[in-house]
Short mmCIF file of C-alpha atoms and ligand atoms in Angstrom, two decimals:
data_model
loop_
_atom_site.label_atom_id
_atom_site.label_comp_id
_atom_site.label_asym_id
_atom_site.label_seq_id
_atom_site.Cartn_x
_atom_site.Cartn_y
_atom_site.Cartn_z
CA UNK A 1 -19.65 -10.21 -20.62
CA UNK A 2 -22.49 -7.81 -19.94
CA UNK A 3 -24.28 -8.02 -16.49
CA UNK A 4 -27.08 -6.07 -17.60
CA UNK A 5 -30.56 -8.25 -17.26
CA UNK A 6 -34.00 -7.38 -16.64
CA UNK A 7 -33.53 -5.80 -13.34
CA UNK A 8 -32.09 -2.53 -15.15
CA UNK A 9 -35.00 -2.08 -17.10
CA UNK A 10 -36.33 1.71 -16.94
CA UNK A 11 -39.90 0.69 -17.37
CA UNK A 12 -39.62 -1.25 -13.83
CA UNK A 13 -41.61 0.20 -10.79
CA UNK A 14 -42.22 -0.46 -7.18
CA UNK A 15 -45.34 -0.81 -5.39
CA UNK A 16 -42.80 1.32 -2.74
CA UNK A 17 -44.02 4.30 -4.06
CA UNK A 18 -40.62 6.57 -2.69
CA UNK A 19 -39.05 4.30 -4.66
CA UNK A 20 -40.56 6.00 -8.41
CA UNK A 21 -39.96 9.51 -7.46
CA UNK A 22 -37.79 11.35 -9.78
CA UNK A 23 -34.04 11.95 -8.61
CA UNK A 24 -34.40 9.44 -5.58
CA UNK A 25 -31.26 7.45 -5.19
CA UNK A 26 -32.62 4.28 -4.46
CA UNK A 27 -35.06 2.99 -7.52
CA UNK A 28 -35.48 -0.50 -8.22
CA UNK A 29 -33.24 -0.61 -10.62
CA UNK A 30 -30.41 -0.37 -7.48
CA UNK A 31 -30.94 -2.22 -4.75
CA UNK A 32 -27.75 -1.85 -2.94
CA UNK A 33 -27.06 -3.36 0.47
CA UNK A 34 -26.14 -2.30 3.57
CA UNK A 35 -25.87 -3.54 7.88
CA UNK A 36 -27.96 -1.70 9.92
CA UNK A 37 -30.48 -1.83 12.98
CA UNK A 38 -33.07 0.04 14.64
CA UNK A 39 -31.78 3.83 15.51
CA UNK A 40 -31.24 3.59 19.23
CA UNK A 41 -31.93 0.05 19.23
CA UNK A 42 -29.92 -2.77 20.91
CA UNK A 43 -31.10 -5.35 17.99
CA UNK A 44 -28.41 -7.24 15.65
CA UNK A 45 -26.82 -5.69 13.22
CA UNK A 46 -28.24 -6.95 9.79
CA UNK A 47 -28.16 -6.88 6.13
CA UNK A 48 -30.85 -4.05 4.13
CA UNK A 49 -31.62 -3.84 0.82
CA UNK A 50 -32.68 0.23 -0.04
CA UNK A 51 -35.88 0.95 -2.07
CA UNK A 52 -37.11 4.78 -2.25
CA UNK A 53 -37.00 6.24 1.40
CA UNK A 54 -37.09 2.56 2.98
CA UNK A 55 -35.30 -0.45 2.90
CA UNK A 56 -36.10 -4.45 3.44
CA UNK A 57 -35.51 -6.45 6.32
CA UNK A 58 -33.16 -8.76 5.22
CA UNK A 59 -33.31 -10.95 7.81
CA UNK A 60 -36.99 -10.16 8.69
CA UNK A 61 -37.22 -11.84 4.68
CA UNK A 62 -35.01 -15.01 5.04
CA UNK A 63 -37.00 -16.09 7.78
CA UNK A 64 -40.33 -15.42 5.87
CA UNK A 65 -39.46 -18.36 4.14
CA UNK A 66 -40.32 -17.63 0.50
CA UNK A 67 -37.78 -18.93 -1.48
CA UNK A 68 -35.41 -22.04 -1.42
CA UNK A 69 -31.82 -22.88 -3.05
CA UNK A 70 -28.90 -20.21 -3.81
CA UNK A 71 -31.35 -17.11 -3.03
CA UNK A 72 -32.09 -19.06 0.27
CA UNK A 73 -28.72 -19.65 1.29
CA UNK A 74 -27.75 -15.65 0.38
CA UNK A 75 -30.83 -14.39 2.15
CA UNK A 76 -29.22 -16.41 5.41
CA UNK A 77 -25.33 -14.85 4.69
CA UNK A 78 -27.44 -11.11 4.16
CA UNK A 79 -28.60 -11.48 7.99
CA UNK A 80 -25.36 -11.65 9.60
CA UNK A 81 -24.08 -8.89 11.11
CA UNK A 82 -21.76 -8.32 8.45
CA UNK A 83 -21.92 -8.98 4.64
CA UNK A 84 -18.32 -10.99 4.22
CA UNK A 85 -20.66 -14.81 3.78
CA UNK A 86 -22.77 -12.95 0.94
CA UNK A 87 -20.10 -11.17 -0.80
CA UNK A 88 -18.16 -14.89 -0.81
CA UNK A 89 -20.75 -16.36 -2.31
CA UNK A 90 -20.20 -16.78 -6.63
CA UNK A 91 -21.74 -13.46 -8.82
CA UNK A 92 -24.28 -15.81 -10.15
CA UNK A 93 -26.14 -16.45 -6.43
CA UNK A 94 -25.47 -12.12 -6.20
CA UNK A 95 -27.20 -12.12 -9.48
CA UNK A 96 -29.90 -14.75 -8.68
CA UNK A 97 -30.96 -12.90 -5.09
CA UNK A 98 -31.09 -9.19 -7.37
CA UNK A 99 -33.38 -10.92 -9.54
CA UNK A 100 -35.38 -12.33 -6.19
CA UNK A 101 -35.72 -8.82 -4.82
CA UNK A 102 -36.60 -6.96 -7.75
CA UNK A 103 -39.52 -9.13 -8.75
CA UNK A 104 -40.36 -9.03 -4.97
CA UNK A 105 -40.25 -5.27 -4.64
CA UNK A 106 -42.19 -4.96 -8.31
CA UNK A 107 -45.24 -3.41 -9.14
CA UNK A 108 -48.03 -5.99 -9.30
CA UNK A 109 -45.43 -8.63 -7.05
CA UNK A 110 -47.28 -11.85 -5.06
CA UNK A 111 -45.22 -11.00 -2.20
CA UNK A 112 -46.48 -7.52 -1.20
CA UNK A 113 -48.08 -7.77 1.51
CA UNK A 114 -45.36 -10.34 3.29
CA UNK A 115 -43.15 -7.66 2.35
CA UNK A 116 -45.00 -4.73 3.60
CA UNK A 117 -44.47 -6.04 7.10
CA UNK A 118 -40.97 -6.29 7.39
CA UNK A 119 -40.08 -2.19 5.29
CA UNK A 120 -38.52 0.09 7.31
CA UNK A 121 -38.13 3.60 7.01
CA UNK A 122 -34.27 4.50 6.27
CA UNK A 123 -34.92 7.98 8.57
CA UNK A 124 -35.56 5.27 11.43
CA UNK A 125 -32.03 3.36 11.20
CA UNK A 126 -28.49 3.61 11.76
CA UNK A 127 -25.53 1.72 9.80
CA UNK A 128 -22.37 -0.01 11.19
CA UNK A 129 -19.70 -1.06 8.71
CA UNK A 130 -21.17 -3.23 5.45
CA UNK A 131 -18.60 -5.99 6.51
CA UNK A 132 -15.12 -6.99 8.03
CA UNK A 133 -12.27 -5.26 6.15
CA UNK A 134 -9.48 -7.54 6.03
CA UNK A 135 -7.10 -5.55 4.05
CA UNK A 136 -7.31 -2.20 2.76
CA UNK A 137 -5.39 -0.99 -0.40
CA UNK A 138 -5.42 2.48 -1.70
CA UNK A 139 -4.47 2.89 -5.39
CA UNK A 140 -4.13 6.07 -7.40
CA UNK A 141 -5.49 6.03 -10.24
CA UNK A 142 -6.22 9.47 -10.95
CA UNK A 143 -3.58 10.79 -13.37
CA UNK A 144 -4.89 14.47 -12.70
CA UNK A 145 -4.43 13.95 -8.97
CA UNK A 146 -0.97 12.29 -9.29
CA UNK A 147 0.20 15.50 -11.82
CA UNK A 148 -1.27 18.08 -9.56
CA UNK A 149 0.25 16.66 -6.31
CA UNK A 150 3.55 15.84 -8.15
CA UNK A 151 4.11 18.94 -9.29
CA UNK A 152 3.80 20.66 -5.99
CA UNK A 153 6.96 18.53 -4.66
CA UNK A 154 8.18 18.28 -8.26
CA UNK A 155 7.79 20.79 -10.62
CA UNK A 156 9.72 19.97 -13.09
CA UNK A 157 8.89 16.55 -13.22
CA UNK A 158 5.56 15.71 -11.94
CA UNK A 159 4.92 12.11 -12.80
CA UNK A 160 6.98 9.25 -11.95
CA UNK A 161 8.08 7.11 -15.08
CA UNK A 162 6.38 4.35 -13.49
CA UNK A 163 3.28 6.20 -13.17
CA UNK A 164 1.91 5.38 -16.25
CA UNK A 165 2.82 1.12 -16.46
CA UNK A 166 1.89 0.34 -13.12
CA UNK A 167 -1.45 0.69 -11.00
CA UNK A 168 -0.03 2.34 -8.25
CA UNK A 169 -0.81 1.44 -4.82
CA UNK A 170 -0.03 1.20 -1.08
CA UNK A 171 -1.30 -0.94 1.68
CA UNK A 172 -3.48 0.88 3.85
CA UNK A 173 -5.30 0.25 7.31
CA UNK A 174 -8.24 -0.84 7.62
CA UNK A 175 -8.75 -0.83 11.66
CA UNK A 176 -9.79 2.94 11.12
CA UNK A 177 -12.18 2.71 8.57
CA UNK A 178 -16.02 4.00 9.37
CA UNK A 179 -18.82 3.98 8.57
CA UNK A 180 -20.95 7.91 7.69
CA UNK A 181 -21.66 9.61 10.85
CA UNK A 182 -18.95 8.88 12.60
CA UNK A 183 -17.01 12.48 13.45
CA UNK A 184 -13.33 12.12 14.54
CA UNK A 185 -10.99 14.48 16.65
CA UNK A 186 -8.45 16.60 14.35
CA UNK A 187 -5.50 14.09 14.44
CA UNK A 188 -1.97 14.87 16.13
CA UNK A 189 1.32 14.56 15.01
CA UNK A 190 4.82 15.36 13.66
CA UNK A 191 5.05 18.31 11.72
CA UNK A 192 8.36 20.46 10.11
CA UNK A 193 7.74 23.70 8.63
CA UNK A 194 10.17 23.93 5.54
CA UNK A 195 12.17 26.66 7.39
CA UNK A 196 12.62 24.87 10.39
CA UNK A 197 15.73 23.66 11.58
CA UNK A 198 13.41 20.77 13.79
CA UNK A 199 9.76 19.24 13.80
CA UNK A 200 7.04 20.12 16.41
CA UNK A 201 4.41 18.23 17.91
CA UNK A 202 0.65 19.18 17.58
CA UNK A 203 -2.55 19.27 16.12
CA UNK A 204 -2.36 19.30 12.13
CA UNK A 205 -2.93 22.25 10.61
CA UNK A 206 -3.19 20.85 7.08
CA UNK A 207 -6.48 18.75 7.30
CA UNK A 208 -7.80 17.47 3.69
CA UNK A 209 -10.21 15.20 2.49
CA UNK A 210 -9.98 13.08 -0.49
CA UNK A 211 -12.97 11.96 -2.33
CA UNK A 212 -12.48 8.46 -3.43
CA UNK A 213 -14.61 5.58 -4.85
CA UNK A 214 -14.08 2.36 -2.40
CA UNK A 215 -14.65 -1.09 -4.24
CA UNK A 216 -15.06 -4.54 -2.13
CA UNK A 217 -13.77 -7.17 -3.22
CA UNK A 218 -16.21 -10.16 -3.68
CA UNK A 219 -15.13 -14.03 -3.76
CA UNK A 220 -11.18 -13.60 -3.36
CA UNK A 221 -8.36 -15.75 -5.20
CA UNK A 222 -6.11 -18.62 -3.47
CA UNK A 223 -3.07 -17.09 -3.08
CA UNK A 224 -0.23 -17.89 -5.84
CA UNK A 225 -3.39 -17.71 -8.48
CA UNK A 226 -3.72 -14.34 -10.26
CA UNK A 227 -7.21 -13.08 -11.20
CA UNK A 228 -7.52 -12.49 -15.44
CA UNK A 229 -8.16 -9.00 -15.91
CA UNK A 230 -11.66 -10.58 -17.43
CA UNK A 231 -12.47 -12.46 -14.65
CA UNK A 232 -12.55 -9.70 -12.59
CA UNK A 233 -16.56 -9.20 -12.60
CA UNK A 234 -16.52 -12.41 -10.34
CA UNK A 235 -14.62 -10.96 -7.71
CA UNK A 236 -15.99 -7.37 -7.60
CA UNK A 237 -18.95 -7.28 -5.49
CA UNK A 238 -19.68 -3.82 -5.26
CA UNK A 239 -18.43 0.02 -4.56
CA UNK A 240 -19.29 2.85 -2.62
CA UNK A 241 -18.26 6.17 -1.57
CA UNK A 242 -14.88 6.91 -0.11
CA UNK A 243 -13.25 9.80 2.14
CA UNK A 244 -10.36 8.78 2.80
CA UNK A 245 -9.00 11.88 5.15
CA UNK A 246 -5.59 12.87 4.60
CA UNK A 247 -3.09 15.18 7.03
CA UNK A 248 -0.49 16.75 4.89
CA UNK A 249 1.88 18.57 6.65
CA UNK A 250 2.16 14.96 8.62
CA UNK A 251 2.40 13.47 5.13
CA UNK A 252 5.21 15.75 3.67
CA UNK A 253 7.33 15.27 7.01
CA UNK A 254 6.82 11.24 7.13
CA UNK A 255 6.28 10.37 3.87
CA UNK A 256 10.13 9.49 3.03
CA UNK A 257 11.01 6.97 1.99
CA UNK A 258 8.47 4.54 2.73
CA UNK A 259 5.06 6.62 2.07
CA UNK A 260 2.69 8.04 4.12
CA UNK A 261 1.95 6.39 7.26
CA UNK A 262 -0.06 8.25 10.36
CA UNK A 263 -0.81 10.96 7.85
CA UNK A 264 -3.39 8.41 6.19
CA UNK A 265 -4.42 6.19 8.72
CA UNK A 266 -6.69 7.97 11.80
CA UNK A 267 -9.55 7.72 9.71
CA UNK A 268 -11.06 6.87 6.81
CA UNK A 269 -15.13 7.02 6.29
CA UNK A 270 -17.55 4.80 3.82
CA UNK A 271 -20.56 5.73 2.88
CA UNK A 272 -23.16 2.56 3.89
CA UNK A 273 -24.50 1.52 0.88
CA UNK A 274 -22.90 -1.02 -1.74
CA UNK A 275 -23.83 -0.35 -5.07
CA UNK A 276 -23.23 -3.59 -6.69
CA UNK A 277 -20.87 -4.55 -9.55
CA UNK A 278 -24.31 -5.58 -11.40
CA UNK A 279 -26.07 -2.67 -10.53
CA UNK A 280 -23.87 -0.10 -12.21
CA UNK A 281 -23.16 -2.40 -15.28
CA UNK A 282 -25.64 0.08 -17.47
CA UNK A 283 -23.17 2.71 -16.65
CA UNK A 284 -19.74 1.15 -17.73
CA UNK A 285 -18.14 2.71 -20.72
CA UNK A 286 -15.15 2.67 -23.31
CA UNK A 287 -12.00 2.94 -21.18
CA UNK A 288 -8.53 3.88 -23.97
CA UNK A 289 -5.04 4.94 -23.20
CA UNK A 290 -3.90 8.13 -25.34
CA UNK A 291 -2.33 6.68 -28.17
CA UNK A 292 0.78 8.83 -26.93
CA UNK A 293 1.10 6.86 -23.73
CA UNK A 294 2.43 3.49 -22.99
CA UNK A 295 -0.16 1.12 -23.75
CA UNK A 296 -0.94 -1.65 -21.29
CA UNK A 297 1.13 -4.65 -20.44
CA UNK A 298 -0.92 -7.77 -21.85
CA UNK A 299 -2.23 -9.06 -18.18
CA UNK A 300 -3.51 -5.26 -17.98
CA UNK A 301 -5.16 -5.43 -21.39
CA UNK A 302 -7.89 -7.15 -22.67
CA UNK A 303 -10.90 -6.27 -25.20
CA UNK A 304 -13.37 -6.88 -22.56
CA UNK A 305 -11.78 -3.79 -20.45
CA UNK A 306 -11.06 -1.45 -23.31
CA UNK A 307 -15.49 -2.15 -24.15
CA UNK A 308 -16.53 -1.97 -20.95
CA UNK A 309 -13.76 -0.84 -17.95
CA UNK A 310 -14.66 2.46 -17.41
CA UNK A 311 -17.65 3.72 -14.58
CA UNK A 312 -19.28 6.79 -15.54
CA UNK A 313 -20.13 7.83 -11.67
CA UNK A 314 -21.09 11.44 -10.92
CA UNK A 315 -18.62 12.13 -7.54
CA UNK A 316 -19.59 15.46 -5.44
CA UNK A 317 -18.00 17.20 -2.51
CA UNK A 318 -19.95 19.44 -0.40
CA UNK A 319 -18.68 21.60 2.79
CA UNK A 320 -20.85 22.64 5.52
CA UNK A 321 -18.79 24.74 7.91
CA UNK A 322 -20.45 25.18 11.60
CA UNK A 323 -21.12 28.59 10.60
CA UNK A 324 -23.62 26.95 7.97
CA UNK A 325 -24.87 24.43 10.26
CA UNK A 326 -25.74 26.83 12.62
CA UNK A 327 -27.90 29.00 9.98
CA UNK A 328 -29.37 25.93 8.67
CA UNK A 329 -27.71 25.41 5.38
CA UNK A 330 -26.63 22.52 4.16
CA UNK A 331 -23.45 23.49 2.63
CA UNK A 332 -22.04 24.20 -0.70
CA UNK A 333 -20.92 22.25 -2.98
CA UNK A 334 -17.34 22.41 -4.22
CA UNK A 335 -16.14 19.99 -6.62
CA UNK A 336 -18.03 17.68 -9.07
CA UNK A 337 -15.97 15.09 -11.26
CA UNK A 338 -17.18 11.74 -13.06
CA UNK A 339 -14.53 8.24 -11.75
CA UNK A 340 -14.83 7.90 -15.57
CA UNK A 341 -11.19 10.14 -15.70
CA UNK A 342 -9.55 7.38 -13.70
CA UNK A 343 -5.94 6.76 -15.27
CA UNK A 344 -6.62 2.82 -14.67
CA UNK A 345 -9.50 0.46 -14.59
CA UNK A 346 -11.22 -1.46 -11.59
CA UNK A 347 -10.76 -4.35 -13.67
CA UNK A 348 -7.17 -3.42 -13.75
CA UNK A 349 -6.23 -3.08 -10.21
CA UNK A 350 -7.90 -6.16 -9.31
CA UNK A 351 -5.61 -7.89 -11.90
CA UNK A 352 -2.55 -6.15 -11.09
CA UNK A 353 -3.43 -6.67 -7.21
CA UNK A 354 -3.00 -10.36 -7.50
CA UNK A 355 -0.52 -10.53 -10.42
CA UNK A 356 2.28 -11.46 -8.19
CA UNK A 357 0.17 -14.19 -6.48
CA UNK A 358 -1.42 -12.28 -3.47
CA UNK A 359 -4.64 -13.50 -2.09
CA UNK A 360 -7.51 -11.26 -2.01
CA UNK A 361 -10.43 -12.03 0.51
CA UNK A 362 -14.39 -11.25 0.36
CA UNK A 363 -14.60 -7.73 2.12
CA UNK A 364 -10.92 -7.19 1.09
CA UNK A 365 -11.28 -2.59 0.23
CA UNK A 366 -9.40 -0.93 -2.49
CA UNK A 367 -9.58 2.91 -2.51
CA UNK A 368 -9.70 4.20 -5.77
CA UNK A 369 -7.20 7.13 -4.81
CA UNK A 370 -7.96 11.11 -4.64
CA UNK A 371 -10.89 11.00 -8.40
CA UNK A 372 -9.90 14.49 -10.03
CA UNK A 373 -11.26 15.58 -13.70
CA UNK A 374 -8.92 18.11 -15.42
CA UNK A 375 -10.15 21.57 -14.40
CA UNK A 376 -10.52 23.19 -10.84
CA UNK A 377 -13.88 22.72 -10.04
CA UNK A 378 -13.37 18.65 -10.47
CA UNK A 379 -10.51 18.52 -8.12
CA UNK A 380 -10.78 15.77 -4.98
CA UNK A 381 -9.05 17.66 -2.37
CA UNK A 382 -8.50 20.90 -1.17
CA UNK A 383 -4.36 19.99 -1.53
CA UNK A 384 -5.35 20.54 -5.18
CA UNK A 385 -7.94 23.17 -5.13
CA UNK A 386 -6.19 25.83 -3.15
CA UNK A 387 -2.50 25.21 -4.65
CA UNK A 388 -1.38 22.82 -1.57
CA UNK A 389 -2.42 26.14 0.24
CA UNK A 390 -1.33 28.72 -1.43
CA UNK A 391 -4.42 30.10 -2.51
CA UNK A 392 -7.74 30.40 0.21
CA UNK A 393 -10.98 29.59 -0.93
CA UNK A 394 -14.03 31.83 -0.63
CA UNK A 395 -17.28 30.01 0.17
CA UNK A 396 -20.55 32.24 -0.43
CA UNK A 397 -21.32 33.08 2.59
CA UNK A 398 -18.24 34.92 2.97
CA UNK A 399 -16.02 32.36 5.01
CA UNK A 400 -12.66 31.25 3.27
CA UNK A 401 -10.76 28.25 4.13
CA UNK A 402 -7.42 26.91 3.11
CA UNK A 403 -7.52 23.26 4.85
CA UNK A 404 -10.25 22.34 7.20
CA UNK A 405 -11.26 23.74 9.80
CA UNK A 406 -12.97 22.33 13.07
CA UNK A 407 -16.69 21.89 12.79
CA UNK A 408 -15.96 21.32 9.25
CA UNK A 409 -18.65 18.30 7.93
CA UNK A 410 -17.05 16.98 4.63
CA UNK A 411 -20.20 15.58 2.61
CA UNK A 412 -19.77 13.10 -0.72
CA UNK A 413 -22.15 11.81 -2.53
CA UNK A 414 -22.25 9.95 -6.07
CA UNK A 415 -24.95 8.62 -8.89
CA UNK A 416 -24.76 7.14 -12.39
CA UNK A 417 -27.40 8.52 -15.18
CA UNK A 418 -27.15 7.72 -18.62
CA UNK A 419 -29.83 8.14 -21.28
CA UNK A 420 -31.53 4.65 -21.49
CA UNK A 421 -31.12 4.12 -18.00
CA UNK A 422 -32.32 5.03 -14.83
CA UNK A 423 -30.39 7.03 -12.67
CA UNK A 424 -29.29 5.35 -9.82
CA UNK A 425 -27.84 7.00 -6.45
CA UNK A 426 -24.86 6.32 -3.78
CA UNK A 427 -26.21 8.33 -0.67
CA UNK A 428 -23.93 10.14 1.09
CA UNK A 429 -20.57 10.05 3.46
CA UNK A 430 -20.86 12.77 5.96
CA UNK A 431 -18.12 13.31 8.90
CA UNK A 432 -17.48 16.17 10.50
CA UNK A 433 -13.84 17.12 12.57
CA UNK A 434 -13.59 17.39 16.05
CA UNK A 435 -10.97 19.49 17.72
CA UNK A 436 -8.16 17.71 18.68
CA UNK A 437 -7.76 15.76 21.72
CA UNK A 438 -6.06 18.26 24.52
CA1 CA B 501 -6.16 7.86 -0.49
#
């Protein structure tokens, strides 16, 4: 089943006229949502829609009073503090309020002027988290990522035999997940250099970022009920843009035999929008397996997913050192890879999440895992790009880096174009590292 409608129609305009320009990542043909308030203001923490360089009161519009029924009742969830009521709510009411805003936000719309009133500029707010994260799960679905990284601990045998039957995944936290802006002190830990006889304690010198697409998870599932693998379009309600920071010489100390554990979880950092499920249906493509590999298991497979499970999103990493800052650059741009490489499907973790039974919840967060494409300049981490260290990186200004450094700001940012569609932006996750705590 298609989600594309009249909303994702190119030949749609705004009367907000930011909203039209070329390469602006919030046309009407998005309309993602986000909690925010005033900058510096001690007001509630509500739900925006973006349009151009502003974005809509969305509790400033549910008490306007314009509308009635489902788009009603979703206009009231949007102006809570936190998105969990609206991202409950059934696809068809998400669907029904997109339709509400885009013909309100429309060139030539009756409700201009109402909505004049209640547009702020996004250069005048800040964002908190989109909603409660119950549970966090970080898959890893990038085969390129899961080669590269196996190979450094295993050469000759870089991917796990189960690597290519199962979605694989880990439960994460999610008491440390941010929202862009927030910086965080280097984190601390157990370390063991591979010549040494003991570990040390200290600041980690092996500071990485991975560049990951989050997804939040919609209306959930009772638990002991599996979602179909074509039912999953109820239950997705959106994604954004995911840096989900990494120490690795904590990681390669901990990790065995139960995974990675304080090397993950200090913090991870979303970018504030949600682009929703419906929003990026123009950009879905074919998704196949190599007719080489082990094809899917049947509750994996389905003719919906092979049409249709695959996101074409453009994924960027940028790094502005404090060096740059200071000289007023904005940084430089090191890696660039589409989420359209991913190994397995969104539609596929979300059925192999709750294959055994377990419940998922609205605001429930699956990381996509590290997104790499095949060649160098697409990897998602600097593990990858400079050989798990072995090989430093010149930036061109002249500064190298192996890992990060502090003052480092680690910058993502994402959008979907596609010829017959309008191109459609993420915004941006920005953190930058503090030195660690003395
Ligand atoms: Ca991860």
């Amino acid at each position: 089943m298609s989600l594309i409608n009249h909303t994702h129609d190119t030949s749609l305009t705004s009367w907000v006229a930011s909203a039209n320009t070329l390469n602006n990542d919030f046309p009407i043909q998005n309309l993602p949502f986000a909690i925010f308030r005033r900058k510096g203001s001690q007001e509630a923490f509500r739900g925006a829609v973006a349009i151009g360089d502003q974005v809509v009161d969305l509790a400033a519009l549910a008490s306007l009073g314009l509308y009635d029924g489902a788009v009603q009742k979703a206009l009231v969830n949007a102006s809570k503090p936190q998105l969990n009521d609206l991202m409950a709510m059934e696809q068809s009411t998400w669907s029904a309020l997109r339709c509400a805003l885009s013909a309100a936000l429309a060139t030539g719309s009756e409700h201009q002027a109402k909505l004049e009133s209640i547009l702020i500029a996004q250069a005048d707010i800040e964002f908190d988290l989109p909603c409660r994260i119950g549970d966090y799960t970080d898959f890893y679905t990038s085969i390129n990522h899961a080669t590269t990284i196996g190979s450094i601990f295993r050469p000759e045998n870089p991917l796990l035999p189960n690597y290519k039957w199962v979605p694989i995944g880990y439960h994460g936290r999610s008491s440390s997940i941010t929202v862009s802006g927030k910086d965080f002190h280097r984190p601390c830990g157990q370390t063991k250099a591979p010549a040494a006889t003991e570990p040390s304690f200290g600041p980690c010198k092996r500071l990485d970022y991975e560049m990951e697409v989050g997804i939040y998870i919609g209306a959930g599932n009772e638990m002991g009920e599996a979602i179909d693998i074509d039912q999953a379009d109820q239950h997705i309600f959106g994604m954004c843009l995911f840096n989900d920071w990494s120490a690795r010489d904590i990681q390669g100390w901990e990790y065995q035999p139960l995974g990675p554990f304080l090397a993950k979880n200090f913090a991870s950092t979303v970018s504030p929008w949600i682009i929703t499920n419906e929003a990026l249906a123009p950009y879905r493509e074919a998704w196949s397996r190599d007719a080489a590999d082990p094809q899917p298991l049947p509750y994996l497979d389905s003719e919906q997913n092979s049409a249709l499970g695959s996101y074409d999103v453009q994924l960027e990493v940028t790094l502005q050192t404090a060096k740059m800052r200071e000289e007023g650059q904005a940084g430089q741009k090191i890696t660039r890879t589409s989420f359209n490489h991913s190994y397995w499907t969104v539609a596929q973790m979300v059925a192999h999440h709750t294959v055994n039974g377990c419940n998922l919840q609205p605001g429930d967060f699956f990381g996509s895992g590290t997104q790499s494409g095949p060649s160098l300049d697409q990897v998602g981490s600097m593990m990858e790009l400079t050989g798990a260290g072995k090989n430093s990186f010149t930036l061109e200004n002249g500064e190298s880096r192996v890992f990060l450094e502090d003052g480092d700001a680690v910058i993502m940012s994402g959008f979907c174009e596609k010829a017959g569609a309008a191109r459609i932006g993420f915004g941006e996750v920005r953190s930058t590292i503090l030195p660690a705590k003395a």
